[in-house]
PDB file of C-alpha atoms in Angstrom:
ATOM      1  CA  UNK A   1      14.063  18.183  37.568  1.00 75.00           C
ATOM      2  CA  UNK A   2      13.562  16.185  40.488  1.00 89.00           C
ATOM      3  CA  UNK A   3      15.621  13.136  41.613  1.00 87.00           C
ATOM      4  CA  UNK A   4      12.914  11.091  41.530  1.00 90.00           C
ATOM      5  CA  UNK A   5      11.851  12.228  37.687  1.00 91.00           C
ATOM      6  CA  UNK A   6      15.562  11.711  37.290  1.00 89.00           C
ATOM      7  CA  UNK A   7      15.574   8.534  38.488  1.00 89.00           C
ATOM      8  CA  UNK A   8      12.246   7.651  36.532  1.00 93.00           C
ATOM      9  CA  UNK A   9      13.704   8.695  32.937  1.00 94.00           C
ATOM     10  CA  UNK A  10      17.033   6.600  33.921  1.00 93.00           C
ATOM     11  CA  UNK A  11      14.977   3.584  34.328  1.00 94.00           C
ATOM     12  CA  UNK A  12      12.951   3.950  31.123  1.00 94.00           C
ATOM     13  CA  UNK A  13      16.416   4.495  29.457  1.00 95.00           C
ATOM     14  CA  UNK A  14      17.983   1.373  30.909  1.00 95.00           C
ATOM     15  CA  UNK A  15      14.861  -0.215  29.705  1.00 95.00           C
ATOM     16  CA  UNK A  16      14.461   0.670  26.395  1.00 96.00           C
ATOM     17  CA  UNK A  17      18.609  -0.388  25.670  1.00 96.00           C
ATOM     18  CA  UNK A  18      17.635  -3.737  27.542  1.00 97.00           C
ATOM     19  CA  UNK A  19      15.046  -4.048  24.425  1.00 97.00           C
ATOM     20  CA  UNK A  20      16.673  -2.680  21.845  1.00 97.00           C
ATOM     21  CA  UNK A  21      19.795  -4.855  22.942  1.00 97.00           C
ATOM     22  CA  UNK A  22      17.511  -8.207  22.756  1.00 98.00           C
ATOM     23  CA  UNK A  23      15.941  -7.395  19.341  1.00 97.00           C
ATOM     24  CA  UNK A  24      19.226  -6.918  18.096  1.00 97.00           C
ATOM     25  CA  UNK A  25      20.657 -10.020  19.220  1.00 97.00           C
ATOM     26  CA  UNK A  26      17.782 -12.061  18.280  1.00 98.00           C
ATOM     27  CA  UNK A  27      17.744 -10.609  14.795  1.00 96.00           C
ATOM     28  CA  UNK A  28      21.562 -11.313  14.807  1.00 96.00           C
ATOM     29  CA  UNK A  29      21.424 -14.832  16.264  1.00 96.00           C
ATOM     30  CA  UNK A  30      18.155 -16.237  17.209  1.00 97.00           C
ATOM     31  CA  UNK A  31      16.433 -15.906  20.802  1.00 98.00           C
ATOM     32  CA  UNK A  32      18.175 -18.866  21.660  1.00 97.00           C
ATOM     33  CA  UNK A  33      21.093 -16.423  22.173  1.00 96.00           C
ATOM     34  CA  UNK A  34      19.453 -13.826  23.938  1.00 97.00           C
ATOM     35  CA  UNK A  35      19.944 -14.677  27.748  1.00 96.00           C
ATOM     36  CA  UNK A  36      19.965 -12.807  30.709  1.00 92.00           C
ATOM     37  CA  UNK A  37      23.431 -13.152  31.050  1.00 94.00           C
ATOM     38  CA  UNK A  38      24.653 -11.968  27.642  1.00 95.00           C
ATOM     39  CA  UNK A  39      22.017  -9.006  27.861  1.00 95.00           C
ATOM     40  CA  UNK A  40      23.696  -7.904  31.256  1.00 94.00           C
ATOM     41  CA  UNK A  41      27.261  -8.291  29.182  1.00 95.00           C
ATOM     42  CA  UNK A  42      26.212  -6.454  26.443  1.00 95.00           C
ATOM     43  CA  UNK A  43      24.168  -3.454  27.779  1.00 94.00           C
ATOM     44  CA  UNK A  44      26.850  -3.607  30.797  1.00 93.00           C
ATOM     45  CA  UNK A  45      24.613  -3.844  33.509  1.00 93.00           C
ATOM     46  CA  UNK A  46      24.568  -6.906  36.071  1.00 92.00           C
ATOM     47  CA  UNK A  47      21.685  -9.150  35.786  1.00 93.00           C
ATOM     48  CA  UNK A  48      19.970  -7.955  38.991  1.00 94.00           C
ATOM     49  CA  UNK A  49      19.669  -4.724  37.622  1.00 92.00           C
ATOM     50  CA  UNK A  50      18.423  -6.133  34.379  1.00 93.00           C
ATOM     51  CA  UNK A  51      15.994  -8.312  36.527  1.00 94.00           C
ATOM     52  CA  UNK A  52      14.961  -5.123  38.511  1.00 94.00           C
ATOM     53  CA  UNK A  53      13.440  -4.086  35.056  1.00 95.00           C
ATOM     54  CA  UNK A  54      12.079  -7.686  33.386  1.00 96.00           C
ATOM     55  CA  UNK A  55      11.339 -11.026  35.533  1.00 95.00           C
ATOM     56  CA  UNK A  56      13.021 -12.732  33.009  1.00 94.00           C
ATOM     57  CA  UNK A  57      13.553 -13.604  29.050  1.00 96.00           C
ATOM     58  CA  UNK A  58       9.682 -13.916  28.640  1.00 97.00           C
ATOM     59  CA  UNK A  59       8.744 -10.482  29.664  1.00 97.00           C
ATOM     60  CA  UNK A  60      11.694  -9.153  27.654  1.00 97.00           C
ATOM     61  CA  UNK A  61      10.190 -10.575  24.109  1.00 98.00           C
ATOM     62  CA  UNK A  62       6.495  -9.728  25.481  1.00 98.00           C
ATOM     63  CA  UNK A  63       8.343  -6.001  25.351  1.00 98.00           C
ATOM     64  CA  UNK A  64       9.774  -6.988  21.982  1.00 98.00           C
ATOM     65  CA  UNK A  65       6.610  -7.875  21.024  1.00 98.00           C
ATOM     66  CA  UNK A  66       4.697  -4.458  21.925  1.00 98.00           C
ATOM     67  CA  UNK A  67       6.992  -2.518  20.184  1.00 98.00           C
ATOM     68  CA  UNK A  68       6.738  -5.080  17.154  1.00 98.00           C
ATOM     69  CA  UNK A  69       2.970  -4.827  17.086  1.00 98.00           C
ATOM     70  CA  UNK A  70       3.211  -1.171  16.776  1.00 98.00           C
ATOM     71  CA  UNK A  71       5.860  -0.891  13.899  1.00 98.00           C
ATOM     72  CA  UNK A  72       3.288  -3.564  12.139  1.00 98.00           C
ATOM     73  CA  UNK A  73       0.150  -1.182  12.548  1.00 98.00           C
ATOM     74  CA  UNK A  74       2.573   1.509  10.980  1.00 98.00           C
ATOM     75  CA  UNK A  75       3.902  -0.578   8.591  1.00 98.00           C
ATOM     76  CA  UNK A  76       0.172  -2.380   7.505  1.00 98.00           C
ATOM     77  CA  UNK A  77      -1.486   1.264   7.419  1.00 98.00           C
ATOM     78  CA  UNK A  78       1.875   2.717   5.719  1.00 98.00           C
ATOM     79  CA  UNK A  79       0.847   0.083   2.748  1.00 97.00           C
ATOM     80  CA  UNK A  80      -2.345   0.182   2.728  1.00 97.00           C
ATOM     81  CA  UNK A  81      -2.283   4.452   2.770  1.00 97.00           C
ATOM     82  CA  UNK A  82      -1.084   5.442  -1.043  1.00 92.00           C
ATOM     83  CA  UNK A  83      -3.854   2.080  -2.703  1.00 96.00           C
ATOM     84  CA  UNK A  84      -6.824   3.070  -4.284  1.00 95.00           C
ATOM     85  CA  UNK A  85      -9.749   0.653  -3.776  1.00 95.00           C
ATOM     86  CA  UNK A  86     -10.966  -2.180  -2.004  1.00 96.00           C
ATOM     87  CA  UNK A  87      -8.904  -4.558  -3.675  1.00 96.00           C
ATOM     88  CA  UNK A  88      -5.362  -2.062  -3.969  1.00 97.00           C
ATOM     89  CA  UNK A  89      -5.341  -1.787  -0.646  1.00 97.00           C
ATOM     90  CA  UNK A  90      -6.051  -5.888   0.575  1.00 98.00           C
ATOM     91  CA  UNK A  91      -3.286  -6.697  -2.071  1.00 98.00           C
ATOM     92  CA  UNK A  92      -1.414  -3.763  -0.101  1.00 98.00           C
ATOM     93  CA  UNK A  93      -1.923  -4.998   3.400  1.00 98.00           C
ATOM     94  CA  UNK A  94      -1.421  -8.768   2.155  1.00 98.00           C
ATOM     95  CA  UNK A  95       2.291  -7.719   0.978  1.00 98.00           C
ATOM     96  CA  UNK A  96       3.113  -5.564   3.935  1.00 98.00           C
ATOM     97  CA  UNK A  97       2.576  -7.302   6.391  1.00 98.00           C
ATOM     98  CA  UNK A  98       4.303 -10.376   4.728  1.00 98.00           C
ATOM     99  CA  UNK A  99       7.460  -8.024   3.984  1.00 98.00           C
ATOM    100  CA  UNK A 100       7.284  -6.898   7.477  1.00 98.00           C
ATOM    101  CA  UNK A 101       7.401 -10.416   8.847  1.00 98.00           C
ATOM    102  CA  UNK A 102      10.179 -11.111   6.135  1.00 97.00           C
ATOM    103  CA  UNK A 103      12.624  -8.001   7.315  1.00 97.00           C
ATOM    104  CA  UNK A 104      11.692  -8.459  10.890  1.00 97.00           C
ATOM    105  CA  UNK A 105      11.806 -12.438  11.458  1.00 97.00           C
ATOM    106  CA  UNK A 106      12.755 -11.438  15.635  1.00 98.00           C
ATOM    107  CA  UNK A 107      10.179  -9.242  16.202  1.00 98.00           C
ATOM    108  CA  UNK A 108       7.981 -11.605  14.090  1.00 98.00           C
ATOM    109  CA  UNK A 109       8.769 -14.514  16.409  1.00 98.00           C
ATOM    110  CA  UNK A 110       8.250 -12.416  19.305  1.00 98.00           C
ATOM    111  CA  UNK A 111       4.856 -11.597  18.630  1.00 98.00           C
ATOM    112  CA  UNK A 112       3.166 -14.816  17.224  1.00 97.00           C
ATOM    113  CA  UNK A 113       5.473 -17.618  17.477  1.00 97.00           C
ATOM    114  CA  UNK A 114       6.996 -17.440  21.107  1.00 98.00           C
ATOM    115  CA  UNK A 115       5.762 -16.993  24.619  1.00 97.00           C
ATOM    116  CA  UNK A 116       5.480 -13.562  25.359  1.00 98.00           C
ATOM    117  CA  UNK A 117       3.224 -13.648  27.995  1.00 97.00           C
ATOM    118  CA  UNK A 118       0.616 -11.334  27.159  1.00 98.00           C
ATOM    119  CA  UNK A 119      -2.531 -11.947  26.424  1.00 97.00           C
ATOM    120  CA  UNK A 120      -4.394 -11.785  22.731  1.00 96.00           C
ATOM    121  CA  UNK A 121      -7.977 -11.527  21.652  1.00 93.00           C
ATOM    122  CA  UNK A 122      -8.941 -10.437  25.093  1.00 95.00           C
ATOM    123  CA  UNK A 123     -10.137  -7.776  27.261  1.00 95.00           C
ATOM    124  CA  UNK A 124      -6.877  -6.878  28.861  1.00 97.00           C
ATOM    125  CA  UNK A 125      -4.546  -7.334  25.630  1.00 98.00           C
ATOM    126  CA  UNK A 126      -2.685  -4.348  25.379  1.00 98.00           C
ATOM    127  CA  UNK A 127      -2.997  -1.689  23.396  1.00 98.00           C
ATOM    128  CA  UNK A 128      -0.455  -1.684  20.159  1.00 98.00           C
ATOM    129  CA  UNK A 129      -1.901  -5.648  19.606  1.00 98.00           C
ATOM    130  CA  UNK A 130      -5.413  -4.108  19.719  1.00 98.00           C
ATOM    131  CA  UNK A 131      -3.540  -1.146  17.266  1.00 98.00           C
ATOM    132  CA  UNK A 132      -1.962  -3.839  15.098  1.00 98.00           C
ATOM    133  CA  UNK A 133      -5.307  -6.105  14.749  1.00 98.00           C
ATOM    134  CA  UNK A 134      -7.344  -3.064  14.063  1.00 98.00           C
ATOM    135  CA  UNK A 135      -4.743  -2.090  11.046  1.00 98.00           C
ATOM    136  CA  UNK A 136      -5.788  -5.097   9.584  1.00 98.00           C
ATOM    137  CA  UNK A 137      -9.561  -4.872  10.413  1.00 98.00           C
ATOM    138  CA  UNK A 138      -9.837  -1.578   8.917  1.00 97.00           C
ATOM    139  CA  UNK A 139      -8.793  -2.790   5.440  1.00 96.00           C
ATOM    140  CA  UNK A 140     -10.210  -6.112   5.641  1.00 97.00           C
ATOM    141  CA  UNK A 141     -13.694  -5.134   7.275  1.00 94.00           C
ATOM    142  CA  UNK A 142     -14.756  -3.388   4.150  1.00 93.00           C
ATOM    143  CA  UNK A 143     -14.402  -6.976   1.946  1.00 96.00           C
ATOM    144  CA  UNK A 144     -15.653  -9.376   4.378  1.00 95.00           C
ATOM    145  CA  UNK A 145     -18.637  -9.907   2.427  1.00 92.00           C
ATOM    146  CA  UNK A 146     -22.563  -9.699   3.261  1.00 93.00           C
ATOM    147  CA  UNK A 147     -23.304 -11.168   6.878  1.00 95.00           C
ATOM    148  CA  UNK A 148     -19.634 -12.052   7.244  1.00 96.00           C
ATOM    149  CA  UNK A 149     -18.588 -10.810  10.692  1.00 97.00           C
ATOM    150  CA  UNK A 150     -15.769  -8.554   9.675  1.00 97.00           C
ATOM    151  CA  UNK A 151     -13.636  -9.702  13.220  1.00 97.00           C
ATOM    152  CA  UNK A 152     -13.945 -13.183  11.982  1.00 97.00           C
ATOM    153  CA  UNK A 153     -13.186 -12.824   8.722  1.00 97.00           C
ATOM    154  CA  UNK A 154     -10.180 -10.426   9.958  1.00 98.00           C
ATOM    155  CA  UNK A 155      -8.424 -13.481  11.811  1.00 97.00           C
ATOM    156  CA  UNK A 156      -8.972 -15.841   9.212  1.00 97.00           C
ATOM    157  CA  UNK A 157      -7.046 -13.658   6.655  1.00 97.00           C
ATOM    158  CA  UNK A 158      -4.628 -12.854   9.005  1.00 97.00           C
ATOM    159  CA  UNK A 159      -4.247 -16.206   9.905  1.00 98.00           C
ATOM    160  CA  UNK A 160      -3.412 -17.272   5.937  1.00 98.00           C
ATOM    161  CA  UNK A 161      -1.027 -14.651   6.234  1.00 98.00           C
ATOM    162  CA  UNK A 162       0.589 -16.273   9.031  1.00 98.00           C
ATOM    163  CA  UNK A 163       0.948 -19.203   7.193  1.00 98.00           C
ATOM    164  CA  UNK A 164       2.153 -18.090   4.591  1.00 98.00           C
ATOM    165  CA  UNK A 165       5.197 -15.524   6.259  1.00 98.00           C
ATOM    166  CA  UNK A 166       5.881 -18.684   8.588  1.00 97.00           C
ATOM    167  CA  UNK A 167       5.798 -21.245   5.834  1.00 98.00           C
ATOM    168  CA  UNK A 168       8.084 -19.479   3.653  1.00 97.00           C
ATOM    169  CA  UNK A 169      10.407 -18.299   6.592  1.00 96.00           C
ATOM    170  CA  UNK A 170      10.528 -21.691   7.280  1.00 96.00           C
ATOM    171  CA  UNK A 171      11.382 -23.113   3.486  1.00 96.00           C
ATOM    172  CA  UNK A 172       8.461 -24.862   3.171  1.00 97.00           C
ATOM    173  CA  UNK A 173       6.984 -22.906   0.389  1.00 97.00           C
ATOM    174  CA  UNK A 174       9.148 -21.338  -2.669  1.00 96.00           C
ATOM    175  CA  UNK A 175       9.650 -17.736  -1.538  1.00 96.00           C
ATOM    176  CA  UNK A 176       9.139 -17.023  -5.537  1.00 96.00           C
ATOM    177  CA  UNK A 177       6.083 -17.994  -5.839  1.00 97.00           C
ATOM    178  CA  UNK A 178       4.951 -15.653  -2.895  1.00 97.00           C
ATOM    179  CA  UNK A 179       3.305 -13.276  -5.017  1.00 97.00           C
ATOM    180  CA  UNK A 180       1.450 -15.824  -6.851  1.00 97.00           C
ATOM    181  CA  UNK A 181       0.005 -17.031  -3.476  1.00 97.00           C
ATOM    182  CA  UNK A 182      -0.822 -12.830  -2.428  1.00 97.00           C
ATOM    183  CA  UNK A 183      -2.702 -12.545  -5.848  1.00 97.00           C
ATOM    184  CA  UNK A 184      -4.504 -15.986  -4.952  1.00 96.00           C
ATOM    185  CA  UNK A 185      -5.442 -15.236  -1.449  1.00 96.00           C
ATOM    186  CA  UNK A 186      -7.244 -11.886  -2.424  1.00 96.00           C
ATOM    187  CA  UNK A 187      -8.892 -13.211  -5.276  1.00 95.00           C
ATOM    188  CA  UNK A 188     -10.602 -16.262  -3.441  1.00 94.00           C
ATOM    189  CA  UNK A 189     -10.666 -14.424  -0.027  1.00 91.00           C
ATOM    190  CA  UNK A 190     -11.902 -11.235  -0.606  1.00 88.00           C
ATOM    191  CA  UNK A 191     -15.501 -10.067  -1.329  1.00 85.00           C
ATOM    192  CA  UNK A 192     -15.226  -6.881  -4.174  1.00 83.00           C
TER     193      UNK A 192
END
């Protein structure tokens, strides 16, 4: 191995423990806590090395984020895998991806609630939030109903699920009624 492939894997190491270190303490304490300070203290770096990987705290969750967006493809598709039929596998997706948001309330942050700095629904958005939208679309394409544009009709469930995973994070709706409102959103949503 060269020095320079050396040198190369090093990096991505030092990288991937700068993100795995700022999940963690966001899932632990909130991003409030995750500086660039404490990051350097904790991964036991100094900050210029940790700023010779990330410009700062909002590339660091846009990282957060990518890795996010691919455990939720996995975990929407991982649902959705074992149901049998149209309906099965919306109620599947519906509860996935609202248990994922529920285990995950960092990562979940990261992705749709705080500036990441990437960009969505565009050209150049990058590939695992093209991945985790397209989890969705696949299920939800096939029940968007006659002349529905299944894209369209994609955001606007996932957009109810949103709302719902924030809502309840956020104690605004009675986490024990959450199935009630998973049962309610595919039955009025949904086109069978």
């Amino acid at each position: 191995m060269s020095v320079q492939e050396r040198k190369e894997r090093e990096r991505a190491n030092r990288e991937r423990l700068i993100v795995a270190t700022a999940r963690e303490l966001a899932e632990q304490q909130g991003w409030d806590a995750v500086t660039t300070r404490r990051l350097a203290e904790r991964i036991e770096y100094s900050q210029p090395v940790l700023y010779s990987h990330f410009s700062g705290k909002r590339e660091i969750i846009g990282a957060v984020a990518l890795q996010g967006a691919a455990e939720l493809a996995v975990a929407v598709r991982a649902a959705t895998a074992a149901a049998d039929g149209p309906r099965a596998r919306v109620t599947a997706l519906a509860r996935g991806y609202l248990d994922f948001a529920e285990r995950n309330p960092a990562v979940y942050d990261a992705l749709f609630q705080l500036n990441n700095g990437l960009p969505y629904a565009r050209e150049d958005t990058p590939e695992p939030l093209k991945d985790a939208f397209a989890a969705l679309l696949e299920c939800l394409g096939e029940v968007a109903g006659e002349g529905v544009e299944p894209g369209l009709y994609t955001e606007l469930f996932w957009a109810s699920l949103h709302g719902l995973a924030t809502l309840t994070r956020a104690g605004r709706l009675p986490p024990a009624d959450t199935e009630q409102r998973v049962e309610l959103l595919v039955d009025r949503l949904a086109q069978f």
